[in-house]
Short mmCIF file of C-alpha atoms in Angstrom, two decimals:
data_model
loop_
_atom_site.label_atom_id
_atom_site.label_comp_id
_atom_site.label_asym_id
_atom_site.label_seq_id
_atom_site.Cartn_x
_atom_site.Cartn_y
_atom_site.Cartn_z
CA MET R 1 8.60 -13.24 14.38
CA VAL R 2 7.50 -11.46 17.53
CA SER R 3 8.59 -14.45 19.61
CA ALA R 4 12.10 -13.97 18.21
CA LEU R 5 11.75 -10.31 19.03
CA LEU R 6 10.92 -11.16 22.63
CA SER R 7 13.90 -13.48 22.99
CA CYS R 8 16.24 -10.62 22.04
CA LEU R 9 14.91 -8.26 24.69
CA SER R 10 17.57 -7.18 27.21
CA PRO R 11 16.84 -5.76 30.71
CA ALA R 12 18.25 -2.38 29.67
CA TYR R 13 16.04 -2.16 26.58
CA GLY R 14 13.20 -0.27 28.25
CA ALA R 15 15.35 2.59 29.54
CA LYS R 16 17.34 2.85 26.32
CA ALA R 17 14.21 2.80 24.21
CA LEU R 18 12.59 5.49 26.35
CA PHE R 19 15.61 7.77 25.97
CA ARG R 20 15.85 7.09 22.23
CA ASN R 21 12.11 7.58 21.85
CA ARG R 22 12.17 11.00 23.50
CA THR R 23 15.20 12.10 21.52
CA MET R 24 13.80 10.94 18.20
CA ALA R 25 10.41 12.40 19.00
CA LEU R 26 12.01 15.81 19.58
CA ILE R 27 13.91 15.62 16.29
CA LEU R 28 10.86 14.42 14.44
CA GLY R 29 8.69 17.08 16.04
CA LEU R 30 10.98 19.80 14.77
CA GLY R 31 11.23 18.34 11.28
CA LEU R 32 7.87 16.83 10.49
CA LEU R 33 6.03 19.96 9.34
CA PRO R 34 8.68 20.79 6.70
CA ALA R 35 8.52 17.17 5.52
CA VAL R 36 4.79 17.46 4.99
CA ALA R 37 5.22 20.77 3.19
CA GLN R 38 7.94 19.34 0.95
CA ALA R 39 5.73 16.39 0.04
CA GLN R 40 2.99 18.77 -1.00
CA GLU R 41 5.30 21.12 -2.88
CA ALA R 42 6.77 18.25 -4.89
CA ALA R 43 3.41 17.72 -6.59
CA GLU R 44 -0.28 18.19 -5.99
CA VAL R 45 -0.72 14.72 -4.56
CA PRO R 46 -2.23 13.32 -1.35
CA VAL R 47 0.06 13.43 1.68
CA ILE R 48 0.01 10.35 3.91
CA VAL R 49 1.64 10.30 7.35
CA ALA R 50 3.01 6.91 8.41
CA LEU R 51 2.82 6.93 12.22
CA GLY R 52 4.78 4.09 13.76
CA ASP R 53 7.83 2.74 15.55
CA SER R 54 11.13 1.32 14.27
CA LEU R 55 9.33 -0.87 11.74
CA THR R 56 8.10 2.30 10.07
CA GLN R 57 11.20 4.39 10.78
CA GLY R 58 13.49 1.93 8.99
CA TYR R 59 15.78 0.96 11.85
CA GLY R 60 19.07 -0.63 10.79
CA LEU R 61 18.59 -0.01 7.07
CA PRO R 62 20.10 2.43 4.57
CA ALA R 63 18.04 5.61 4.24
CA ASP R 64 16.54 4.52 0.93
CA GLN R 65 15.68 0.96 2.01
CA GLY R 66 13.31 1.50 4.92
CA PHE R 67 9.56 0.93 4.83
CA VAL R 68 8.58 4.48 3.82
CA PRO R 69 11.05 4.98 0.95
CA GLN R 70 10.37 1.49 -0.43
CA LEU R 71 6.63 2.13 -0.23
CA GLN R 72 7.10 5.48 -1.96
CA ASP R 73 9.09 3.79 -4.73
CA TRP R 74 6.43 1.09 -5.08
CA LEU R 75 3.68 3.66 -5.48
CA THR R 76 5.72 5.56 -8.06
CA ALA R 77 6.31 2.35 -10.02
CA GLN R 78 2.56 1.74 -10.01
CA GLY R 79 1.93 5.24 -11.33
CA VAL R 80 0.18 6.27 -8.11
CA GLY R 81 0.77 9.83 -6.95
CA ALA R 82 1.20 10.29 -3.19
CA GLY R 83 3.74 11.64 -0.72
CA ILE R 84 4.52 9.42 2.28
CA VAL R 85 5.86 11.20 5.38
CA ASN R 86 7.96 9.06 7.74
CA ALA R 87 6.62 9.61 11.26
CA GLY R 88 8.22 6.46 12.65
CA VAL R 89 10.09 6.73 15.95
CA SER R 90 12.24 3.81 17.09
CA GLY R 91 11.18 2.45 20.46
CA ASP R 92 7.81 4.15 20.38
CA THR R 93 4.79 2.57 22.05
CA THR R 94 1.12 3.16 21.33
CA ALA R 95 1.18 5.72 24.15
CA GLY R 96 4.03 7.58 22.46
CA GLY R 97 2.19 7.57 19.16
CA ALA R 98 -0.96 8.93 20.77
CA ALA R 99 1.04 11.64 22.56
CA ARG R 100 2.61 12.96 19.36
CA LEU R 101 -0.39 12.58 17.07
CA ASP R 102 -1.33 16.27 16.97
CA TRP R 103 2.01 17.55 15.73
CA SER R 104 2.53 14.49 13.55
CA LEU R 105 -0.57 15.63 11.67
CA SER R 106 0.54 19.27 11.46
CA GLY R 107 0.07 20.75 8.02
CA ASP R 108 -2.22 19.53 5.27
CA VAL R 109 -2.34 15.78 5.75
CA ASP R 110 -4.78 13.67 3.73
CA ALA R 111 -4.52 10.18 5.24
CA LEU R 112 -2.84 8.20 8.01
CA ILE R 113 -1.10 4.84 8.31
CA VAL R 114 -0.94 3.61 11.92
CA ASN R 115 1.67 0.94 12.61
CA LEU R 116 2.18 0.73 16.38
CA GLY R 117 2.08 -1.99 19.02
CA GLY R 118 5.33 -3.93 18.68
CA ASN R 119 6.98 -2.23 21.64
CA ASP R 120 3.85 -2.74 23.71
CA LEU R 121 4.31 -6.45 23.04
CA LEU R 122 7.99 -6.32 23.95
CA ARG R 123 7.10 -4.77 27.30
CA GLY R 124 4.14 -7.05 27.92
CA LEU R 125 1.78 -4.10 28.35
CA ASP R 126 -1.86 -4.84 29.12
CA PRO R 127 -3.73 -5.13 25.79
CA ASP R 128 -6.46 -2.92 27.24
CA VAL R 129 -3.89 -0.11 27.55
CA SER R 130 -2.71 -0.62 23.97
CA ARG R 131 -6.32 -0.61 22.78
CA ALA R 132 -7.06 2.65 24.61
CA ASN R 133 -4.02 4.36 23.11
CA LEU R 134 -4.82 3.22 19.58
CA GLU R 135 -8.41 4.31 20.09
CA LYS R 136 -7.14 7.82 20.91
CA ILE R 137 -5.20 7.84 17.65
CA MET R 138 -8.19 6.65 15.67
CA ASP R 139 -10.41 9.24 17.37
CA GLY R 140 -7.92 11.94 16.44
CA ALA R 141 -7.88 10.84 12.82
CA ALA R 142 -11.68 10.67 12.73
CA ALA R 143 -11.93 14.21 14.13
CA ARG R 144 -9.85 15.36 11.14
CA ASP R 145 -11.84 13.23 8.68
CA LEU R 146 -8.67 11.34 7.75
CA PRO R 147 -8.95 7.87 6.22
CA VAL R 148 -6.76 5.36 8.07
CA LEU R 149 -4.93 2.16 7.28
CA LEU R 150 -4.46 0.36 10.60
CA VAL R 151 -1.56 -2.10 10.70
CA GLY R 152 -1.40 -4.70 13.46
CA LEU R 153 0.82 -7.44 14.78
CA SER R 154 0.02 -10.91 16.05
CA ALA R 155 0.88 -11.46 19.72
CA PRO R 156 3.09 -14.43 20.60
CA GLY R 157 1.85 -17.15 22.92
CA ASN R 158 4.41 -16.29 25.62
CA TYR R 159 1.94 -14.24 27.63
CA GLY R 160 -0.83 -16.81 27.56
CA ALA R 161 -3.95 -17.43 25.51
CA ASP R 162 -6.03 -14.68 27.14
CA PHE R 163 -3.40 -12.02 26.39
CA LYS R 164 -3.11 -13.16 22.79
CA THR R 165 -6.86 -13.21 22.26
CA ARG R 166 -7.31 -9.71 23.69
CA TYR R 167 -4.33 -8.24 21.83
CA ASP R 168 -5.08 -9.78 18.44
CA ALA R 169 -8.68 -8.53 18.63
CA ILE R 170 -7.62 -4.88 18.98
CA PHE R 171 -6.89 -4.20 15.32
CA PRO R 172 -9.92 -5.78 13.61
CA ASP R 173 -12.20 -4.31 16.28
CA LEU R 174 -10.90 -0.77 15.84
CA ALA R 175 -10.80 -1.07 12.04
CA GLU R 176 -14.46 -2.06 12.02
CA ARG R 177 -15.48 0.61 14.51
CA PHE R 178 -13.73 3.43 12.64
CA ASP R 179 -14.31 2.09 9.12
CA ALA R 180 -10.55 1.86 8.59
CA LEU R 181 -8.60 -0.29 6.21
CA LEU R 182 -6.78 -3.12 7.97
CA MET R 183 -3.55 -5.08 7.59
CA PRO R 184 -3.86 -7.51 10.53
CA ASP R 185 -0.16 -8.37 10.85
CA PHE R 186 2.75 -6.34 9.47
CA LEU R 187 5.09 -9.35 9.60
CA ALA R 188 2.69 -11.94 8.17
CA PRO R 189 3.97 -11.51 4.58
CA LEU R 190 7.41 -12.66 5.75
CA ARG R 191 6.00 -15.81 7.28
CA ASP R 192 3.92 -16.44 4.17
CA ALA R 193 6.93 -15.97 1.89
CA GLY R 194 9.38 -17.87 4.06
CA GLY R 195 7.18 -20.77 5.07
CA GLU R 196 8.48 -22.08 8.36
CA ALA R 197 9.94 -19.65 10.90
CA ALA R 198 13.50 -20.74 10.14
CA ALA R 199 13.03 -19.98 6.45
CA ALA R 200 11.33 -16.66 7.17
CA ALA R 201 14.38 -15.61 9.21
CA ARG R 202 16.19 -14.83 5.96
CA PHE R 203 13.98 -11.75 5.68
CA MET R 204 15.13 -10.41 9.06
CA GLN R 205 18.14 -8.42 10.18
CA ALA R 206 20.68 -10.06 12.47
CA ASP R 207 18.84 -8.81 15.56
CA GLY R 208 15.88 -11.05 14.71
CA ILE R 209 13.57 -8.11 15.32
CA HIS R 210 13.57 -5.89 12.25
CA PRO R 211 13.02 -6.86 8.61
CA SER R 212 15.96 -6.65 6.22
CA ALA R 213 15.70 -4.55 3.07
CA GLU R 214 14.54 -7.72 1.27
CA GLY R 215 11.97 -8.33 3.98
CA VAL R 216 10.67 -4.77 3.73
CA ALA R 217 10.25 -5.26 -0.02
CA VAL R 218 8.10 -8.34 0.63
CA ILE R 219 5.97 -6.38 3.12
CA VAL R 220 5.58 -3.45 0.75
CA GLU R 221 4.36 -5.74 -2.03
CA SER R 222 1.66 -6.97 0.35
CA ILE R 223 0.59 -3.66 1.87
CA GLY R 224 0.96 -1.57 -1.28
CA PRO R 225 -2.50 -2.33 -2.72
CA GLN R 226 -4.11 -1.33 0.57
CA VAL R 227 -2.22 1.96 0.50
CA VAL R 228 -3.63 2.52 -2.99
CA ASP R 229 -7.09 1.89 -1.52
CA LEU R 230 -6.28 4.38 1.25
CA ILE R 231 -5.37 7.00 -1.34
CA GLY R 232 -8.66 6.31 -3.06
CA ARG R 233 -10.45 7.21 0.14
CA VAL R 234 -8.87 10.65 0.15
CA SER R 235 -11.09 11.67 -2.77
CA GLN R 236 -13.90 9.34 -1.73
CA PRO R 237 -13.94 9.52 2.09
CA ASP R 238 -17.27 7.75 2.40
CA ALA R 239 -16.16 4.65 0.47
CA GLY R 240 -16.58 1.42 2.35
CA GLY R 241 -13.76 -1.02 3.12
#
């Protein structure tokens, strides 16, 4: 899926994404604390911040069909109490996520989902840079004693075998180091459900980059049990993974 994502990249994407990222980050920064408070006021349940990019934010989808609202609905259907706060910013890189971590975790937050790295891949950023940024995020969560579910992506072969090896190793390495839960590849459930790449394309939007509402539902079914495990760590922070 990421190879399709790369083929859709236009020369102007970087500048547009940077502008959109800064604008969305400002809006999110002003509105995130009330969102956390509202999640807590709704019920005495754990509050989980989902820190990510457009895959988390729900780009191109109706407000109730993005990753966070579908995950919230899935948890409710399972009888699991939790409030998921959408801290996804379209166009964000791992550096952007690290830069806004402190105010993304403003308020009483109980756990963190980290879903960043896709835009690093789009830009061909050095995997060592991505690793360092994600390490900052994980360090920040550890300093707050927050359990983390780390969500990765699989690098395409376009950048060569060495790049792919170094990038793909980031997520399992950090998950092991920080005792975090791990979903190695956010888009893997779509490939598993669709079989060949052409079949899996039915779960994508027309841009070939972002999952459709149906695709998000497939992803949520896969990641949902791990989010339940993450919630379990809120009351049992020393549980192993």
